[in-house]
CSV table of C-alpha atoms in Angstrom, one decimal:
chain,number,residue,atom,x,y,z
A,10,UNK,CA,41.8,-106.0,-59.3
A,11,UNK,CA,45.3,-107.4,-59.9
A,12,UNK,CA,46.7,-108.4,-56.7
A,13,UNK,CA,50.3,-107.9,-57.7
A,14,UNK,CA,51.7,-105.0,-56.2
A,15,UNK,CA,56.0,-104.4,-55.6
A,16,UNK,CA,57.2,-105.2,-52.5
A,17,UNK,CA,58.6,-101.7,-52.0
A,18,UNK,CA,54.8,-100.4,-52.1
A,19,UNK,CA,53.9,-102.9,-49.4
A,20,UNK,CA,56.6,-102.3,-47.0
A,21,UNK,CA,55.1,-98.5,-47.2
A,22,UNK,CA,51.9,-100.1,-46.0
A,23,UNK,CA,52.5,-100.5,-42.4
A,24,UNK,CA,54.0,-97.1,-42.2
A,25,UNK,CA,50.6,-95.8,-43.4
A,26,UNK,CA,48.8,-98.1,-41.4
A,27,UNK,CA,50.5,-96.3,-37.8
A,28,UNK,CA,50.1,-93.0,-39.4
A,29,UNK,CA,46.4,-93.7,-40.2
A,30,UNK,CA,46.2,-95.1,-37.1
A,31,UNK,CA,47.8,-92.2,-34.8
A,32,UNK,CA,45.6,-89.6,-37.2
A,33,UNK,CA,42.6,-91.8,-35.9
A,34,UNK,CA,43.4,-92.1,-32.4
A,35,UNK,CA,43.5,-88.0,-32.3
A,36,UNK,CA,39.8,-87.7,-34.0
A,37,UNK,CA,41.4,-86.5,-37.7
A,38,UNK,CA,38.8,-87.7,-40.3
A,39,UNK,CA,40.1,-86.3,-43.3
A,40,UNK,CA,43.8,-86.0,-44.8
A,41,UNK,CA,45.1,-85.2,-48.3
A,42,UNK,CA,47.5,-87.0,-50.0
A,43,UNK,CA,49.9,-83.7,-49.8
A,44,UNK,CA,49.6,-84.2,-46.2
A,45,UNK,CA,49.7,-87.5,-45.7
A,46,UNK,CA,52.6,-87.3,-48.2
A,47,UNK,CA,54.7,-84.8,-46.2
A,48,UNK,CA,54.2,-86.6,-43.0
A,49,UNK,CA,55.6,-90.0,-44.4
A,50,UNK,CA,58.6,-87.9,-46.7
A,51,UNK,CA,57.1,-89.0,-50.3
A,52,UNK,CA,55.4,-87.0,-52.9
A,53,UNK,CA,52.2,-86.9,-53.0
A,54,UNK,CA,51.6,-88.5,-56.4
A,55,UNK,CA,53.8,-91.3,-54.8
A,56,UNK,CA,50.7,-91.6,-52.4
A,57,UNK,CA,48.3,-91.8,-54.9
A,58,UNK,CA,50.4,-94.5,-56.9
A,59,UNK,CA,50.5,-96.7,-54.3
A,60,UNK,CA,46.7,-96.5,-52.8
A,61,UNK,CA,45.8,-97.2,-56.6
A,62,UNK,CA,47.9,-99.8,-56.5
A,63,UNK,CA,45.0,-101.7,-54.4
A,64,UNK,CA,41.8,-100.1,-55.8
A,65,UNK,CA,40.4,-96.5,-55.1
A,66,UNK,CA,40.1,-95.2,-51.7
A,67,UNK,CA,39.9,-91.0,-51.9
A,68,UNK,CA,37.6,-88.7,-54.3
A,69,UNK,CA,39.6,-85.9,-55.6
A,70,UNK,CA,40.2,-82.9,-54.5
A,71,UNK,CA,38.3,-84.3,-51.2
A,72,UNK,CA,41.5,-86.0,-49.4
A,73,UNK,CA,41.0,-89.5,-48.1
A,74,UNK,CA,38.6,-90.7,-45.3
A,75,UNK,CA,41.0,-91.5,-42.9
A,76,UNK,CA,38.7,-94.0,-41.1
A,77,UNK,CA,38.1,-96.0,-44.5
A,78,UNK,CA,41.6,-95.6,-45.5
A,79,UNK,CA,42.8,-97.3,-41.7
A,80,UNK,CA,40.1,-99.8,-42.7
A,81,UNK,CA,41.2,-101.2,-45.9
A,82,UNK,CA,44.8,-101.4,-45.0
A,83,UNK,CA,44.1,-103.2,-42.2
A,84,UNK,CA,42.3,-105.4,-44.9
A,85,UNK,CA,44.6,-105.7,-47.3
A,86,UNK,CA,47.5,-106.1,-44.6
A,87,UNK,CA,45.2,-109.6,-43.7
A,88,UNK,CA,45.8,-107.5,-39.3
A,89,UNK,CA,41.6,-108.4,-39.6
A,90,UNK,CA,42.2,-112.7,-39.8
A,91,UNK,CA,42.5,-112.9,-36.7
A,92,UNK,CA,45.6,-115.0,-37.0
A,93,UNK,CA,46.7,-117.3,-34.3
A,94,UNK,CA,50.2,-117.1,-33.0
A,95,UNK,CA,52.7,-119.7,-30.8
A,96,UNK,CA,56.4,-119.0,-30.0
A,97,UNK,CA,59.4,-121.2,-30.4
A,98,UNK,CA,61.5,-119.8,-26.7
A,99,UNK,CA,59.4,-119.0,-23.8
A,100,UNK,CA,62.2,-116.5,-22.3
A,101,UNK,CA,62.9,-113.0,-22.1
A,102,UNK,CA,62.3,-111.8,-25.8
A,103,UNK,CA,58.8,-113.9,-26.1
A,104,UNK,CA,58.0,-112.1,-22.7
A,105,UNK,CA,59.1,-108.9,-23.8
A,106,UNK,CA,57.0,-109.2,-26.5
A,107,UNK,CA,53.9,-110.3,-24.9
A,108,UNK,CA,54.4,-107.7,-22.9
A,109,UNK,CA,55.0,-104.8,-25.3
A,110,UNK,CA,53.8,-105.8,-28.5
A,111,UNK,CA,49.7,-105.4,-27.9
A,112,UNK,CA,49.2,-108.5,-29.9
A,113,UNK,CA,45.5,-108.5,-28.3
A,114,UNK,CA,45.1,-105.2,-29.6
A,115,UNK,CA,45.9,-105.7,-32.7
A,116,UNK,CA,43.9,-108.8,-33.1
A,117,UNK,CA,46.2,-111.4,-33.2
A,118,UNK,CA,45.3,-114.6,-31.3
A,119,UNK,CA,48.2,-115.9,-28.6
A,120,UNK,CA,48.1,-119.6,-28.2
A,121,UNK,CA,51.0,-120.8,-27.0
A,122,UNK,CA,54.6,-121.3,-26.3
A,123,UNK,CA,57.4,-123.8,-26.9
A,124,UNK,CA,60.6,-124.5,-24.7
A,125,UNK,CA,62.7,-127.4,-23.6
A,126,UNK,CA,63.8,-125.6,-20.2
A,127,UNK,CA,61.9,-128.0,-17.2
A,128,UNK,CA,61.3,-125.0,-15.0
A,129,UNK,CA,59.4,-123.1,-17.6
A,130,UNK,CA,57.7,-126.1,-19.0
A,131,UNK,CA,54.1,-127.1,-17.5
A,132,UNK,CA,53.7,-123.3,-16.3
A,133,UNK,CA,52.7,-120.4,-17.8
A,134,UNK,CA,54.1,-117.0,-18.7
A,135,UNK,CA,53.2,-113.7,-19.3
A,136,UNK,CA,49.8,-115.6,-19.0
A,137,UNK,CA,51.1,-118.1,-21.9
A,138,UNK,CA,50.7,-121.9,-21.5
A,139,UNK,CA,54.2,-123.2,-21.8
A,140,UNK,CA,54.6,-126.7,-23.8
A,141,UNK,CA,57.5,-128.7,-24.1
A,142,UNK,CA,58.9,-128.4,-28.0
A,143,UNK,CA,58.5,-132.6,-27.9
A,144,UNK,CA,54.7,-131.7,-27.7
A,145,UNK,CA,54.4,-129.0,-30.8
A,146,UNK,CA,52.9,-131.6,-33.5
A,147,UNK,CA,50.4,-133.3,-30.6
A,148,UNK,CA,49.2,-129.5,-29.2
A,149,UNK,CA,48.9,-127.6,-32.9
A,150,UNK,CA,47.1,-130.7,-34.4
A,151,UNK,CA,44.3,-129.5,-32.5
A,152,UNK,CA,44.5,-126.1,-32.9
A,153,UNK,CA,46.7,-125.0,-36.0
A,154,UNK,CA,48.6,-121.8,-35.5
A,155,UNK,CA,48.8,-119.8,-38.4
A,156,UNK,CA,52.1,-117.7,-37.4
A,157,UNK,CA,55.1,-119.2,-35.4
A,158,UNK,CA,57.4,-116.8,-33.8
A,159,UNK,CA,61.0,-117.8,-33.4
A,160,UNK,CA,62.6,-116.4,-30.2
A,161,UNK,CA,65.6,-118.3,-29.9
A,162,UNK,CA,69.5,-117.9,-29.5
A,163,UNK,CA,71.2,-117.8,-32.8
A,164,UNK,CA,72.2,-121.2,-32.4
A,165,UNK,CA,69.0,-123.0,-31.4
A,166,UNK,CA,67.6,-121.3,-35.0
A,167,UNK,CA,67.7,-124.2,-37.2
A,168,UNK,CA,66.1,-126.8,-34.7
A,169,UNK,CA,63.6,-124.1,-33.7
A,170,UNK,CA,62.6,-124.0,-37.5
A,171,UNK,CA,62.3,-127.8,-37.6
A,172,UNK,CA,59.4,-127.3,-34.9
A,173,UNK,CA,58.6,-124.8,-36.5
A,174,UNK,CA,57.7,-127.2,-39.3
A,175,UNK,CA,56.2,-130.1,-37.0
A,176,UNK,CA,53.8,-127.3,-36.0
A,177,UNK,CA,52.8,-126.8,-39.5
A,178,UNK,CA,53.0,-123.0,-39.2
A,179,UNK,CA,52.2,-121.4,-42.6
A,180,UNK,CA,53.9,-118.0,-41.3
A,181,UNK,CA,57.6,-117.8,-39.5
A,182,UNK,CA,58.8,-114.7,-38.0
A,183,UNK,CA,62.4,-115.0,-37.6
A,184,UNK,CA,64.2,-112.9,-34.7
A,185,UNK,CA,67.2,-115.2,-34.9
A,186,UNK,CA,69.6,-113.5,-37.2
A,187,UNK,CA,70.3,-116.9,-38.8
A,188,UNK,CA,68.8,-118.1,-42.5
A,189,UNK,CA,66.5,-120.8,-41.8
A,190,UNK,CA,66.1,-122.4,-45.4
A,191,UNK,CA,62.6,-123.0,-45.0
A,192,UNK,CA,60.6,-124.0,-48.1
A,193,UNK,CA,60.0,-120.1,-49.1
A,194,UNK,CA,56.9,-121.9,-51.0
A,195,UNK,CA,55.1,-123.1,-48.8
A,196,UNK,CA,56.5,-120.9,-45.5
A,197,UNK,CA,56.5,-117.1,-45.0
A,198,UNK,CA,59.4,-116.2,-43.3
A,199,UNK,CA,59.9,-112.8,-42.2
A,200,UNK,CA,63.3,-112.0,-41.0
A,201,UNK,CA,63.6,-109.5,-38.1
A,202,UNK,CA,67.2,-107.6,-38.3
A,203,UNK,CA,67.7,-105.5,-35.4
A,204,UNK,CA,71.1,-105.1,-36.2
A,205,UNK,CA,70.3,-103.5,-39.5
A,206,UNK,CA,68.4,-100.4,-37.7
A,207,UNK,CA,71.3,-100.1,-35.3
A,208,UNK,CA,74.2,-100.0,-38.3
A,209,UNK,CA,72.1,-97.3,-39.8
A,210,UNK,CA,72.0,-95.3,-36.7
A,211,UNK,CA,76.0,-95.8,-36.0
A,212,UNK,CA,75.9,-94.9,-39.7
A,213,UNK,CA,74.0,-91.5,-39.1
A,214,UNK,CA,75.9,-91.0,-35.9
A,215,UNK,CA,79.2,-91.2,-37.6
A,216,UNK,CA,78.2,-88.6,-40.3
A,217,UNK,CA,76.5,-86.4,-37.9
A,218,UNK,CA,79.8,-86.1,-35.7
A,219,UNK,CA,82.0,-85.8,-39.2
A,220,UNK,CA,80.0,-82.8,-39.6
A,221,UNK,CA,80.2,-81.5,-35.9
A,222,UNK,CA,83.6,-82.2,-35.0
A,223,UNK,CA,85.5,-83.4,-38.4
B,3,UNK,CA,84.7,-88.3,-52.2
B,4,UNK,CA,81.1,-87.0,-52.0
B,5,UNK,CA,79.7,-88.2,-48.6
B,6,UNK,CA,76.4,-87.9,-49.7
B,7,UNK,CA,74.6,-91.0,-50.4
B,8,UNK,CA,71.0,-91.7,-50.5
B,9,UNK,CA,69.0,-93.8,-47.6
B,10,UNK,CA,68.2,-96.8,-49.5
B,11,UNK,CA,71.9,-97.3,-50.1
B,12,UNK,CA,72.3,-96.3,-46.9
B,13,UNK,CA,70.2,-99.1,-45.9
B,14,UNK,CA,70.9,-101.6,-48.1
B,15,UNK,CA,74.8,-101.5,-46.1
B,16,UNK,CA,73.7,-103.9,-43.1
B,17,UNK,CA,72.5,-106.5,-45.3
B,18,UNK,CA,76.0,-106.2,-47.2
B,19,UNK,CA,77.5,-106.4,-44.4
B,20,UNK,CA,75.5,-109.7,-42.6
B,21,UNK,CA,76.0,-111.1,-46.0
B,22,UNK,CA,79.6,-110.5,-45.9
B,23,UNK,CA,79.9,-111.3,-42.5
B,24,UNK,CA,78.7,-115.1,-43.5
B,25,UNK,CA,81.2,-115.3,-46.4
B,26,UNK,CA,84.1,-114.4,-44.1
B,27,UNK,CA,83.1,-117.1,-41.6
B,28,UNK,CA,82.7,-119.8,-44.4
B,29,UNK,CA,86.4,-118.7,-45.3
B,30,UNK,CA,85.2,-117.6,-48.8
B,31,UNK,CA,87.7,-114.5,-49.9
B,32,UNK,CA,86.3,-113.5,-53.3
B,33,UNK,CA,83.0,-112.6,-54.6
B,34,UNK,CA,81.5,-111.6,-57.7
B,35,UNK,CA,78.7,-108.6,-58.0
B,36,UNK,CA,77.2,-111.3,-59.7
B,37,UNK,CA,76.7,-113.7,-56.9
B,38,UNK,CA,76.7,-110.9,-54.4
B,39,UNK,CA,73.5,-109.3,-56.3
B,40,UNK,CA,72.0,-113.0,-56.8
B,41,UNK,CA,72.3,-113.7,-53.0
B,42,UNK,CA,71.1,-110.2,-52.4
B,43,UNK,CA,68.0,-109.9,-54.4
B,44,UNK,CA,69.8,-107.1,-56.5
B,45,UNK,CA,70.9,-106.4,-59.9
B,46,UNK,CA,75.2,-106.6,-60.1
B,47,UNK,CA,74.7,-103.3,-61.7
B,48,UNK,CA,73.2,-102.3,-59.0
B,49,UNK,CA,75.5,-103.8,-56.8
B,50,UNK,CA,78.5,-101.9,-58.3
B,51,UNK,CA,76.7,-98.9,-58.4
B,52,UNK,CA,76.2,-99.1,-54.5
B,53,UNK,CA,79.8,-99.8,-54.0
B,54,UNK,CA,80.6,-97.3,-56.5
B,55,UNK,CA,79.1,-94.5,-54.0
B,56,UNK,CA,81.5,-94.8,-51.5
B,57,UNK,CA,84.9,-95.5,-53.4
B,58,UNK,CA,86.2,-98.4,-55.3
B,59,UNK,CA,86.2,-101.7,-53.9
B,60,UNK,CA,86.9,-104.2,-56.4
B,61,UNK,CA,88.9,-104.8,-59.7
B,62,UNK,CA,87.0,-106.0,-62.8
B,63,UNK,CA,86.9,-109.5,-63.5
B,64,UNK,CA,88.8,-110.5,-59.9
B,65,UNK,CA,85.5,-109.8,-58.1
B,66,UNK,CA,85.5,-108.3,-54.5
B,67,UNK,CA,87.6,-109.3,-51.6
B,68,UNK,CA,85.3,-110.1,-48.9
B,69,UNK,CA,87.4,-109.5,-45.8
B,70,UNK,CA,88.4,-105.9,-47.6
B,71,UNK,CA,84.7,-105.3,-48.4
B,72,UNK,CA,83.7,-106.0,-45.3
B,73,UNK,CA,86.1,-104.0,-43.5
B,74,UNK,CA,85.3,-100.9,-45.7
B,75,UNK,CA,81.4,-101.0,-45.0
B,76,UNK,CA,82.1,-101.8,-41.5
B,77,UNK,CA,84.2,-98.6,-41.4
B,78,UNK,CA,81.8,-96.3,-43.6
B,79,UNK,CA,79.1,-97.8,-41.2
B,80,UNK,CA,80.8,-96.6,-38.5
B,81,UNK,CA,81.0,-99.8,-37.0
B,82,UNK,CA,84.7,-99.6,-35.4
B,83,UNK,CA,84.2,-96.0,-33.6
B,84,UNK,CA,83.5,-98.4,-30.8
B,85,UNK,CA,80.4,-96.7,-29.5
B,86,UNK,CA,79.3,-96.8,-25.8
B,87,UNK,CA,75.4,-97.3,-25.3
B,88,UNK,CA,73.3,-96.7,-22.2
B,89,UNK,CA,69.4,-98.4,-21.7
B,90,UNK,CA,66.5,-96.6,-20.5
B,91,UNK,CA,64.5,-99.2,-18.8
B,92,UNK,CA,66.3,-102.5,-17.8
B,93,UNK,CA,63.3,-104.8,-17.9
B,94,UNK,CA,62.9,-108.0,-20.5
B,95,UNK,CA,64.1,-106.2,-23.7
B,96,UNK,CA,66.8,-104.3,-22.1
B,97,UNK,CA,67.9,-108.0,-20.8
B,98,UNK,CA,66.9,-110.2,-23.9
B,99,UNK,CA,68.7,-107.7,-26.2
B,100,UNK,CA,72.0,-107.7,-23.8
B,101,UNK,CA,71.8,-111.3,-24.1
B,102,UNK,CA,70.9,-112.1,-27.6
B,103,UNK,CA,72.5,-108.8,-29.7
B,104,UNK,CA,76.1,-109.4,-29.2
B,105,UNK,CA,76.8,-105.6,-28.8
B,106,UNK,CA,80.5,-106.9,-27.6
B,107,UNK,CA,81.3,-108.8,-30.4
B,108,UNK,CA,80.1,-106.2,-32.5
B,109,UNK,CA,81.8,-103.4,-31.4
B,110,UNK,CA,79.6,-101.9,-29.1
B,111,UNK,CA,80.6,-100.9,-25.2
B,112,UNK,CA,77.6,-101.3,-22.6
B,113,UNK,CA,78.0,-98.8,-19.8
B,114,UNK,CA,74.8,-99.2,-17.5
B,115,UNK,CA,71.0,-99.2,-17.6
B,116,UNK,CA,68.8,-96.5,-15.7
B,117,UNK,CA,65.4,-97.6,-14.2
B,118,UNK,CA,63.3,-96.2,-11.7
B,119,UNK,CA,61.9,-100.0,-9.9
B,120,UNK,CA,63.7,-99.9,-6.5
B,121,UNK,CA,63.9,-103.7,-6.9
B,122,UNK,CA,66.7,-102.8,-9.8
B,123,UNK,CA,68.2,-99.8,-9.3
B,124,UNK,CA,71.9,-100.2,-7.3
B,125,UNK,CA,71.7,-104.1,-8.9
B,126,UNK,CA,73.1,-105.3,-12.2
B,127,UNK,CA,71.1,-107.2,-14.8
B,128,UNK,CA,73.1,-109.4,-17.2
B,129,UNK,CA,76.2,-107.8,-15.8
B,130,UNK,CA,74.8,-104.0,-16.5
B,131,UNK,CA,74.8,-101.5,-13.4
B,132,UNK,CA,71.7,-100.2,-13.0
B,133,UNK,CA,71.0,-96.7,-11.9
B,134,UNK,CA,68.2,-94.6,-10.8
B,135,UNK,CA,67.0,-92.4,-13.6
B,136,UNK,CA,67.4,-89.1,-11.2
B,137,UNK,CA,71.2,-90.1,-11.0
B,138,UNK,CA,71.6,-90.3,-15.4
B,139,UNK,CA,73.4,-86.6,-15.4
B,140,UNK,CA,75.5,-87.0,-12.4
B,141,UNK,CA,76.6,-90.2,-14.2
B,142,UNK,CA,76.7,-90.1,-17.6
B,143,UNK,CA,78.7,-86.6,-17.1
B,144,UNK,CA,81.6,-89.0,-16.4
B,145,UNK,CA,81.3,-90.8,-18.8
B,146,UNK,CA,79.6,-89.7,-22.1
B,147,UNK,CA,77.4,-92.4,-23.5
B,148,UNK,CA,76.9,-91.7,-27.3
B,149,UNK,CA,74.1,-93.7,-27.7
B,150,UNK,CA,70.9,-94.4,-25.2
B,151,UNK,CA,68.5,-97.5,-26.0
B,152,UNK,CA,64.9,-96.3,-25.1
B,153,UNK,CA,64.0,-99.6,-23.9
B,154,UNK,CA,60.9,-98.6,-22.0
B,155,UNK,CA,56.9,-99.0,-22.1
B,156,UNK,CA,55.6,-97.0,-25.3
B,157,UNK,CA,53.4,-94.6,-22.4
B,158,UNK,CA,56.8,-93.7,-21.3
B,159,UNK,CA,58.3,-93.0,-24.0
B,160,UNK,CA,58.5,-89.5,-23.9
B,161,UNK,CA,59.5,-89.1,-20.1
B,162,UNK,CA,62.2,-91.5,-21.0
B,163,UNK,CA,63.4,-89.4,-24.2
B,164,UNK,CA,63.5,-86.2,-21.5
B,165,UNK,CA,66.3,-88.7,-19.9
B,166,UNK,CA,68.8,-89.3,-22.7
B,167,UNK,CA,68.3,-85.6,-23.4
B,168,UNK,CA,69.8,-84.9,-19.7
B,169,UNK,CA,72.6,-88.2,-20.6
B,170,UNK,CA,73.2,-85.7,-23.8
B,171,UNK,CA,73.4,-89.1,-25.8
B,172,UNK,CA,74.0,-88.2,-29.5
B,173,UNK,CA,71.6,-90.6,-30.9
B,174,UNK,CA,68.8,-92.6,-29.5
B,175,UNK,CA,67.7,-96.5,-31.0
B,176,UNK,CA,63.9,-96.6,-29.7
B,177,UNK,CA,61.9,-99.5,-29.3
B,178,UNK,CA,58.9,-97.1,-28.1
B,179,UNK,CA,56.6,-97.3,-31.0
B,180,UNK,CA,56.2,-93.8,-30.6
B,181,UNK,CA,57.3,-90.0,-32.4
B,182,UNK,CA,60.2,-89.1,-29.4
B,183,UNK,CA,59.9,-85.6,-30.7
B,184,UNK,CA,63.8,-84.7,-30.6
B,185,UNK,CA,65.8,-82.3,-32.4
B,186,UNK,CA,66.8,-84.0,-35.3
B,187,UNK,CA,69.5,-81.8,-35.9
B,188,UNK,CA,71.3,-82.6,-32.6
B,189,UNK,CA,70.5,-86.3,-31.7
B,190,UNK,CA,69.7,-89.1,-34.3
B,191,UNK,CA,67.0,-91.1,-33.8
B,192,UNK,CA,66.5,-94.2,-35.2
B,193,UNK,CA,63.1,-96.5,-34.8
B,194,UNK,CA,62.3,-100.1,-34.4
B,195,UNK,CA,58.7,-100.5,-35.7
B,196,UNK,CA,58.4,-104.7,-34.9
B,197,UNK,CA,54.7,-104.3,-36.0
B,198,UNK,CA,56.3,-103.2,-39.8
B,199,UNK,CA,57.3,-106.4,-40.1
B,200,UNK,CA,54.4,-108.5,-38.7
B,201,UNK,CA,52.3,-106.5,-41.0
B,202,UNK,CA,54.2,-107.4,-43.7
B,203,UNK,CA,54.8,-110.6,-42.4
B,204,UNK,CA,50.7,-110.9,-42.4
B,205,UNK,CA,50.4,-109.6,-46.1
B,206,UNK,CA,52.3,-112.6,-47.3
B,207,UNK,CA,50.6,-115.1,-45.1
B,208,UNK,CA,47.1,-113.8,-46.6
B,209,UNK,CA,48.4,-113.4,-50.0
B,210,UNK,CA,49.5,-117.0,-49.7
B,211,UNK,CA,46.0,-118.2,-48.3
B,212,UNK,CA,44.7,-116.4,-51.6
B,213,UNK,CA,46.7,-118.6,-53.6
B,214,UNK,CA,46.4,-121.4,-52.0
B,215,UNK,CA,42.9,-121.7,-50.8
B,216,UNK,CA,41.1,-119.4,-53.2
């Protein structure tokens, strides 16, 4: 099975992933691709395009297993490594995340986190060991975190990414808004934009009142 | 001019716009679709083609100007309506976006946060007033909020969506994880799914391990 597959059809992944998921949670164990179509706003054939993308997971005219389905997405997402996480910023975001994220749940390992702030070094939060950044290529030689999480101010980005590198991370995921010109090789970055989301919704909003009041 | 443009143009905007954000702060006052699409990860064809939906922004040969360009999406973005926002929930994420997000410096007005924790309510948090939730007609009534950030736990998301109903904010930027269930018609919603991007963040990083190590 050819393991090239467009980027667009992964970034539909995840969204099937939480709808599987969701369908799973309330007991469903069968969906069509007509459903499971209209619920994501593609075609269906667009549905079957992109699960055969990754091998064959529905017989026809039977609708997928929505079990099996949640299973091999999960699979093919790599959520069932079991990948090991530290953070770059021990303050409110890397809390907030902690917090609200379910990284447990969804089966990611949470090892540590890196600051250079004295009161937050030496202690722990969010029931996090806190490290001091001076410390990152001592603590993740022994255990080597696959994902580093950079939750930083803007302007710490690029020195947070040079940790980042001590650490030997093979994954970065970026929530400083900044380009970190990381070896795109040899490190994964994944940017997150908030800003993007929220310029589509003033986008949206500025439409919808042109049609209400303009 | 037709103001009917598709989504993924729709959402390519931002990234324009971050992009051309950079250019104007390196002083750089022309561009080419050419090295616009290159930095992009587009086609110039399709670069002029994205342009070409909303009017005409450059002449051919000269190449864009960037402080024009970037005035125009900013404007078709709705990014100078100057928008005021409200938060539901004025825990971590409600702070760490306050504090990280730069909704000033891009445009945005911050009126107040609502909670229901005694230990916040009639306080400020990074210079926000925050309110009980009881109080978010009364208040907003004065002064119309046209967007509400549903900063809360994703088990209360939905009570908190039955509160930015009652603020009658026109659109609503959730950070719940969860369906909100609100008339599309009437309020826009727009979601941050984090976990999207982890996923895809963790398709890479297994996809690299493939490679890599077998």
């Amino acid at each position: 099975m050819s393991r090239r597959i467009s980027m667009a059809v992964i970034r539909r992944m995840p969204k099937y992933y939480r709808y599987l998921n969701d369908l799973k949670n309330e007991g469903v164990s069968k969906i069509s691709s007509r459903k499971l179509a209209e619920s994501m706003g593609l075609t269906a054939s667009q549905v079957r395009q992109d699960f055969n993308c990754f091998g064959d997971f529905g017989q026809q005219g039977q609708g997928y297993d929505v079990a099996a389905l949640h299973r091999e997405i999960s699979s093919i997402l790599g959520l069932d490594e079991g990948y090991s996480v530290i953070f770059i910023g021990a303050g409110r975001l890397c809390c907030s995340l902690v917090e609200n994220f379910g990284f447990a749940r969804r089966g990611f390992k949470l090892l540590a986190a890196f600051d250079t702030d004295p009161a937050k070094v030496g202690r722990e939060i969010c029931s996090l060991p806190v490290y001091h950044v001076d410390d990152i290529g001592k603590i993740c030689g022994r255990r080597k975190p696959d994902i580093g999480i950079l939750a930083v101010p803007r302007a710490k980005a690029l020195e947070g990414a040079e940790y980042l590198k001590k650490a030997k991370v093979k994954a970065v995921w970026n929530f400083t808004n900044a380009e970190l010109g990381l070896p795109e090789d040899k490190i994964i970055v994944e940017n997150v934009h908030l800003s993007d989301s929220l310029m589509t919704l003033c986008y949206k909003l500025n439409q919808l009142e042109d049609k209400l009041y303009g």
